[in-house]
Coordinates of C-alpha atoms in Angstrom, one line a residue:
M85 CA -8.7 8.5 11.1
S86 CA -8.3 6.6 7.7
T87 CA -8.8 2.9 7.3
P88 CA -5.5 1.0 6.9
G89 CA -4.9 -0.5 3.5
T90 CA -5.0 -4.1 2.7
L91 CA -2.5 -6.3 4.6
L92 CA -0.5 -8.5 2.3
V93 CA 1.2 -11.3 4.2
V94 CA 3.8 -13.3 2.2
D95 CA 4.9 -16.8 3.1
A96 CA 8.6 -16.4 2.2
A97 CA 9.5 -20.1 2.3
N98 CA 6.6 -21.1 0.0
V99 CA 7.1 -18.3 -2.5
V100 CA 10.9 -18.7 -2.7
G101 CA 10.5 -22.4 -3.0
S102 CA 8.0 -22.0 -5.9
V103 CA 10.9 -21.3 -8.4
P104 CA 13.8 -23.8 -8.7
D105 CA 16.5 -21.1 -9.1
G106 CA 19.0 -22.4 -6.6
W107 CA 17.4 -20.7 -3.6
W108 CA 18.4 -23.7 -1.4
R109 CA 22.1 -22.7 -1.6
D110 CA 21.4 -19.3 0.0
R111 CA 18.0 -19.2 1.8
R112 CA 18.7 -15.8 3.5
G113 CA 19.8 -14.3 0.2
A114 CA 16.7 -15.7 -1.6
A115 CA 14.5 -14.1 1.2
E116 CA 16.3 -10.8 0.8
R117 CA 15.7 -10.8 -3.0
L118 CA 12.0 -11.6 -2.5
R119 CA 11.8 -8.8 0.1
D120 CA 13.3 -6.3 -2.3
S121 CA 10.9 -7.4 -5.1
L122 CA 7.9 -6.8 -2.9
V123 CA 8.6 -3.1 -2.4
G124 CA 6.8 -2.3 -5.7
Y125 CA 3.7 -4.2 -4.6
A126 CA 3.6 -2.1 -1.4
A127 CA 3.1 1.0 -3.5
D128 CA 1.2 -0.3 -6.5
G129 CA -0.8 -3.2 -5.1
I130 CA -1.7 -6.6 -6.6
P131 CA -4.6 -7.5 -8.9
G132 CA -7.8 -6.8 -7.1
H133 CA -6.1 -5.0 -4.3
P134 CA -4.8 -1.5 -5.3
G135 CA -1.9 0.0 -3.3
P136 CA -0.7 1.1 -1.0
L137 CA -0.5 -2.2 0.7
D138 CA 0.8 -3.0 4.2
V139 CA 3.3 -5.8 3.3
V140 CA 4.6 -8.3 5.8
L141 CA 7.1 -10.9 4.7
V142 CA 7.3 -13.9 7.1
V143 CA 10.6 -15.7 7.2
E144 CA 11.7 -18.8 9.1
G145 CA 14.7 -21.1 9.5
A146 CA 17.9 -19.9 7.8
A147 CA 16.2 -16.7 6.6
R148 CA 15.5 -15.5 10.2
G149 CA 17.0 -12.1 10.8
V150 CA 16.4 -10.6 7.4
A151 CA 15.9 -6.9 7.9
S152 CA 12.8 -4.9 7.0
V153 CA 13.1 -2.2 4.3
P154 CA 10.8 0.8 3.6
G155 CA 7.6 -0.7 2.3
V156 CA 8.1 -4.3 3.6
R157 CA 8.1 -5.3 7.2
V158 CA 9.9 -8.6 7.8
R159 CA 8.8 -10.9 10.7
S160 CA 11.0 -13.7 11.7
A161 CA 9.1 -16.7 13.0
P162 CA 10.6 -18.1 16.2
G163 CA 9.3 -21.5 15.2
S164 CA 6.8 -22.4 12.4
G165 CA 6.4 -19.7 9.8
D166 CA 2.9 -21.0 9.2
D167 CA 1.9 -20.4 12.8
L168 CA 3.2 -16.8 12.6
I169 CA 1.3 -16.2 9.4
V170 CA -1.9 -17.4 11.0
E171 CA -1.3 -15.1 13.9
V172 CA -0.6 -12.1 11.7
A173 CA -3.7 -12.8 9.6
A174 CA -5.9 -13.2 12.7
A175 CA -4.7 -9.9 14.1
A176 CA -5.8 -8.2 10.9
A177 CA -9.5 -8.5 12.0
G178 CA -11.5 -5.6 10.5
R179 CA -9.3 -5.0 7.5
A180 CA -8.7 -6.8 4.2
C181 CA -5.9 -9.4 4.5
V182 CA -4.4 -11.3 1.6
V183 CA -2.0 -14.2 2.2
V184 CA 0.4 -15.3 -0.5
T185 CA 1.0 -19.0 -0.4
A186 CA 0.4 -22.3 -2.2
D187 CA 0.3 -24.3 1.0
R188 CA -3.2 -25.9 1.2
E189 CA -3.2 -26.4 5.0
L190 CA -2.0 -22.8 5.6
R191 CA -4.7 -21.5 3.2
R192 CA -7.3 -23.4 5.2
R193 CA -6.0 -22.0 8.5
V194 CA -5.8 -18.4 7.5
G195 CA -9.2 -18.6 5.7
E196 CA -10.8 -19.2 9.1
S197 CA -9.9 -15.7 10.1
G198 CA -11.3 -14.3 6.8
A199 CA -8.1 -13.9 4.9
V200 CA -8.1 -14.3 1.1
C201 CA -5.3 -16.4 -0.4
V202 CA -3.4 -16.0 -3.7
G203 CA -0.7 -18.1 -5.2
P204 CA 3.0 -17.3 -5.4
R205 CA 2.8 -16.1 -9.0
T206 CA 0.9 -13.1 -7.7
V207 CA 4.2 -11.7 -6.5
R208 CA 6.6 -13.8 -8.5
P209 CA 5.7 -13.6 -12.2

């Protein structure tokens, strides 16, 4: 059995909010555009983590219900997106996990389970 690739967990609210492009007018649409832009990273990887990657996009609030697409699984947080991200990262025990967020408290929390954190520019140049 082969070892699963790196798990890339993306904090949708934090990454979408990192660019003032009017995302607040259509949070669901912004999350869908981010989801679609992540497909290439699933195949090609990110710096320091070659593909294929297992990509999980965590959405919350008005973005809940965004559908998954091939290459990107979308998880809708029933409450706090940060709590779901911590849960997903903790469940990745035994494999590399990278969390994309600029949220300092979230970085601390996922770091406790061994996840590595990178900033939003990693997936949003």
